[in-house]
PDB file of C-alpha atoms in Angstrom:
ATOM      1  CA  MET A1289       0.000   0.000   0.000  1.00 59.00           C
ATOM      2  CA  THR A1290       1.264   3.479  -0.861  1.00 74.00           C
ATOM      3  CA  GLU A1291       1.432   5.941   2.016  1.00 85.00           C
ATOM      4  CA  TYR A1292       0.355   9.158   0.333  1.00 85.00           C
ATOM      5  CA  PHE A1293       1.040  11.370   3.357  1.00 87.00           C
ATOM      6  CA  SER A1294       4.601  10.031   3.429  1.00 87.00           C
ATOM      7  CA  ILE A1295       5.210   9.501  -0.263  1.00 90.00           C
ATOM      8  CA  GLN A1296       8.719   9.598  -1.680  1.00 92.00           C
ATOM      9  CA  MET A1297       8.752   8.978  -5.412  1.00 93.00           C
ATOM     10  CA  PRO A1298      11.846   8.210  -7.490  1.00 94.00           C
ATOM     11  CA  GLU A1299      13.283  11.171  -9.435  1.00 94.00           C
ATOM     12  CA  ASP A1300      12.515   9.681 -12.854  1.00 96.00           C
ATOM     13  CA  GLU A1301       8.834   9.275 -11.929  1.00 96.00           C
ATOM     14  CA  ILE A1302       8.644  12.848 -10.648  1.00 96.00           C
ATOM     15  CA  ARG A1303      10.286  14.168 -13.846  1.00 94.00           C
ATOM     16  CA  ALA A1304       7.562  12.396 -15.841  1.00 96.00           C
ATOM     17  CA  ILE A1305       4.883  14.547 -14.185  1.00 96.00           C
ATOM     18  CA  SER A1306       4.004  17.727 -16.077  1.00 95.00           C
ATOM     19  CA  SER A1307       4.562  21.150 -14.534  1.00 95.00           C
ATOM     20  CA  ILE A1308       0.812  21.572 -14.396  1.00 94.00           C
ATOM     21  CA  GLY A1309       0.532  18.236 -12.558  1.00 96.00           C
ATOM     22  CA  LEU A1310       3.149  19.341 -10.021  1.00 97.00           C
ATOM     23  CA  ALA A1311       1.357  22.674  -9.591  1.00 96.00           C
ATOM     24  CA  HIS A1312      -1.980  20.879  -9.128  1.00 96.00           C
ATOM     25  CA  LEU A1313      -0.521  18.855  -6.272  1.00 97.00           C
ATOM     26  CA  GLY A1314       1.460  21.781  -4.899  1.00 97.00           C
ATOM     27  CA  ASP A1315      -1.677  23.908  -4.767  1.00 96.00           C
ATOM     28  CA  ALA A1316      -3.220  21.386  -2.372  1.00 97.00           C
ATOM     29  CA  VAL A1317      -0.035  21.107  -0.301  1.00 98.00           C
ATOM     30  CA  TYR A1318       0.233  24.899  -0.032  1.00 98.00           C
ATOM     31  CA  GLU A1319      -3.434  25.324   0.869  1.00 97.00           C
ATOM     32  CA  LEU A1320      -3.195  22.640   3.553  1.00 97.00           C
ATOM     33  CA  LEU A1321      -0.198  24.468   5.050  1.00 97.00           C
ATOM     34  CA  VAL A1322      -2.077  27.786   5.007  1.00 96.00           C
ATOM     35  CA  ARG A1323      -5.176  26.268   6.602  1.00 94.00           C
ATOM     36  CA  THR A1324      -3.069  24.575   9.250  1.00 94.00           C
ATOM     37  CA  TYR A1325      -1.184  27.809   9.940  1.00 94.00           C
ATOM     38  CA  LEU A1326      -4.380  29.805  10.329  1.00 93.00           C
ATOM     39  CA  CYS A1327      -5.985  27.261  12.663  1.00 90.00           C
ATOM     40  CA  ALA A1328      -2.828  26.752  14.730  1.00 91.00           C
ATOM     41  CA  HIS A1329      -2.313  30.499  15.179  1.00 87.00           C
ATOM     42  CA  GLY A1330      -5.959  31.334  15.837  1.00 82.00           C
ATOM     43  CA  LYS A1331      -5.821  33.880  13.033  1.00 72.00           C
ATOM     44  CA  ALA A1332      -9.459  33.500  12.043  1.00 67.00           C
ATOM     45  CA  THR A1333     -12.643  31.673  12.855  1.00 74.00           C
ATOM     46  CA  GLY A1334     -15.816  30.754  10.970  1.00 76.00           C
ATOM     47  CA  LYS A1335     -16.328  32.690   7.751  1.00 77.00           C
ATOM     48  CA  GLY A1336     -13.223  34.670   8.493  1.00 86.00           C
ATOM     49  CA  LEU A1337     -11.160  31.475   8.315  1.00 88.00           C
ATOM     50  CA  HIS A1338     -12.283  30.810   4.760  1.00 87.00           C
ATOM     51  CA  ARG A1339     -11.674  34.420   3.726  1.00 90.00           C
ATOM     52  CA  ALA A1340      -8.218  34.430   5.310  1.00 91.00           C
ATOM     53  CA  THR A1341      -7.350  31.201   3.503  1.00 93.00           C
ATOM     54  CA  VAL A1342      -8.521  32.535   0.149  1.00 92.00           C
ATOM     55  CA  GLU A1343      -6.505  35.726   0.625  1.00 94.00           C
ATOM     56  CA  LEU A1344      -3.316  33.738   1.225  1.00 95.00           C
ATOM     57  CA  VAL A1345      -3.754  31.203  -1.568  1.00 96.00           C
ATOM     58  CA  ARG A1346      -4.773  33.629  -4.319  1.00 95.00           C
ATOM     59  CA  ALA A1347      -2.257  34.114  -7.117  1.00 94.00           C
ATOM     60  CA  PRO A1348      -1.152  37.638  -6.081  1.00 94.00           C
ATOM     61  CA  ALA A1349      -0.366  36.443  -2.533  1.00 96.00           C
ATOM     62  CA  GLN A1350       1.421  33.364  -3.841  1.00 97.00           C
ATOM     63  CA  ALA A1351       3.471  35.559  -6.190  1.00 96.00           C
ATOM     64  CA  GLU A1352       4.569  37.622  -3.167  1.00 96.00           C
ATOM     65  CA  ALA A1353       5.368  34.395  -1.317  1.00 97.00           C
ATOM     66  CA  ALA A1354       7.505  33.245  -4.224  1.00 97.00           C
ATOM     67  CA  GLU A1355       9.552  36.442  -4.050  1.00 96.00           C
ATOM     68  CA  LYS A1356      10.305  35.757  -0.376  1.00 97.00           C
ATOM     69  CA  ILE A1357      11.785  32.321  -1.025  1.00 98.00           C
ATOM     70  CA  LEU A1358      13.544  32.846  -4.353  1.00 97.00           C
ATOM     71  CA  PRO A1359      16.818  34.006  -2.740  1.00 97.00           C
ATOM     72  CA  VAL A1360      17.150  30.777  -0.722  1.00 98.00           C
ATOM     73  CA  LEU A1361      16.270  28.226  -3.400  1.00 98.00           C
ATOM     74  CA  THR A1362      18.896  25.706  -4.456  1.00 98.00           C
ATOM     75  CA  GLU A1363      19.835  25.431  -8.132  1.00 98.00           C
ATOM     76  CA  GLU A1364      17.676  22.326  -8.456  1.00 97.00           C
ATOM     77  CA  GLU A1365      14.715  24.079  -6.802  1.00 98.00           C
ATOM     78  CA  GLN A1366      15.225  27.097  -9.068  1.00 98.00           C
ATOM     79  CA  ALA A1367      15.052  24.811 -12.106  1.00 97.00           C
ATOM     80  CA  VAL A1368      11.742  23.337 -10.901  1.00 97.00           C
ATOM     81  CA  PHE A1369      10.472  26.847 -10.164  1.00 97.00           C
ATOM     82  CA  ARG A1370      11.378  28.011 -13.697  1.00 96.00           C
ATOM     83  CA  ARG A1371       9.744  24.921 -15.177  1.00 95.00           C
ATOM     84  CA  GLY A1372       6.537  25.744 -13.274  1.00 95.00           C
ATOM     85  CA  ARG A1373       6.678  29.424 -14.218  1.00 93.00           C
ATOM     86  CA  ASN A1374       7.037  28.520 -17.882  1.00 90.00           C
ATOM     87  CA  ALA A1375       4.132  26.059 -17.850  1.00 88.00           C
ATOM     88  CA  ASN A1376       1.673  26.651 -20.658  1.00 80.00           C
ATOM     89  CA  VAL A1377      -1.366  27.929 -18.760  1.00 76.00           C
ATOM     90  CA  HIS A1378      -4.373  28.816 -20.895  1.00 69.00           C
ATOM     91  CA  SER A1379      -6.646  30.680 -18.502  1.00 74.00           C
ATOM     92  CA  ILE A1380      -5.694  33.290 -15.925  1.00 75.00           C
ATOM     93  CA  PRO A1381      -8.080  34.383 -13.153  1.00 74.00           C
ATOM     94  CA  GLN A1382      -9.395  37.940 -13.414  1.00 77.00           C
ATOM     95  CA  HIS A1383      -7.906  38.923 -10.053  1.00 82.00           C
ATOM     96  CA  ALA A1384      -4.326  38.162 -11.165  1.00 81.00           C
ATOM     97  CA  SER A1385      -1.923  39.379 -13.794  1.00 87.00           C
ATOM     98  CA  ARG A1386      -0.200  36.901 -16.093  1.00 85.00           C
ATOM     99  CA  SER A1387       3.060  37.454 -14.218  1.00 89.00           C
ATOM    100  CA  GLU A1388       1.439  36.833 -10.817  1.00 92.00           C
ATOM    101  CA  TYR A1389      -0.237  33.696 -12.088  1.00 91.00           C
ATOM    102  CA  GLN A1390       3.029  32.389 -13.530  1.00 93.00           C
ATOM    103  CA  GLN A1391       4.817  33.012 -10.222  1.00 95.00           C
ATOM    104  CA  ALA A1392       1.992  31.321  -8.298  1.00 95.00           C
ATOM    105  CA  THR A1393       2.101  28.301 -10.616  1.00 95.00           C
ATOM    106  CA  ALA A1394       5.867  28.121 -10.141  1.00 97.00           C
ATOM    107  CA  LEU A1395       5.491  28.207  -6.349  1.00 98.00           C
ATOM    108  CA  GLU A1396       2.864  25.468  -6.466  1.00 97.00           C
ATOM    109  CA  ALA A1397       4.994  23.314  -8.788  1.00 97.00           C
ATOM    110  CA  LEU A1398       7.916  23.648  -6.378  1.00 98.00           C
ATOM    111  CA  PHE A1399       5.800  22.619  -3.391  1.00 98.00           C
ATOM    112  CA  GLY A1400       4.374  19.685  -5.360  1.00 98.00           C
ATOM    113  CA  TRP A1401       7.865  18.575  -6.379  1.00 98.00           C
ATOM    114  CA  LEU A1402       9.199  18.817  -2.818  1.00 98.00           C
ATOM    115  CA  TYR A1403       6.187  16.903  -1.512  1.00 97.00           C
ATOM    116  CA  LEU A1404       6.689  14.043  -3.978  1.00 97.00           C
ATOM    117  CA  ARG A1405      10.365  13.872  -3.011  1.00 97.00           C
ATOM    118  CA  GLY A1406       9.354  13.510   0.626  1.00 96.00           C
ATOM    119  CA  GLU A1407      11.142  16.721   1.599  1.00 96.00           C
ATOM    120  CA  LYS A1408       8.789  17.798   4.377  1.00 95.00           C
ATOM    121  CA  ALA A1409      11.502  19.626   6.315  1.00 96.00           C
ATOM    122  CA  ARG A1410      12.340  21.782   3.280  1.00 98.00           C
ATOM    123  CA  ILE A1411       8.657  22.519   2.697  1.00 98.00           C
ATOM    124  CA  GLU A1412       8.358  23.602   6.342  1.00 97.00           C
ATOM    125  CA  GLU A1413      11.475  25.787   6.043  1.00 98.00           C
ATOM    126  CA  LEU A1414      10.230  27.561   2.928  1.00 98.00           C
ATOM    127  CA  PHE A1415       6.700  27.961   4.291  1.00 98.00           C
ATOM    128  CA  ALA A1416       8.044  29.432   7.542  1.00 97.00           C
ATOM    129  CA  ARG A1417       9.986  32.013   5.501  1.00 97.00           C
ATOM    130  CA  ILE A1418       6.825  32.873   3.576  1.00 97.00           C
ATOM    131  CA  MET A1419       4.799  33.369   6.750  1.00 96.00           C
ATOM    132  CA  GLU A1420       7.396  35.550   8.518  1.00 89.00           C
ATOM    133  CA  GLU A1421       5.944  38.942   9.253  1.00 69.00           C
TER     134      GLU A1421
END
């Protein structure tokens, strides 16, 4: 049985996943981290919790988050980030510019890639940097 919360896929299998696939997974990983952060820090309750989550996972906020971690990414992480940023996305939400959406997709792809590699500590490190105030 595969343990999906503790998955660690081989590099060749991860490389076979499209940038959009990595971003799809990374979106869920990132949102789970945001929801956990908000609940653990008592930042919001009820409707406010949903609104706070949406504000942090929207493309403009993710683009800002990406800027915070770019200086500390390894060369390999930078390559995954670029691959995600250059993904061929056909529709962009109205609340985001193309550039913001590309940065958000890159961030999500990176988090998806790290998750599939089983690099939870690195995900935590990058997320902590993003959430620093």
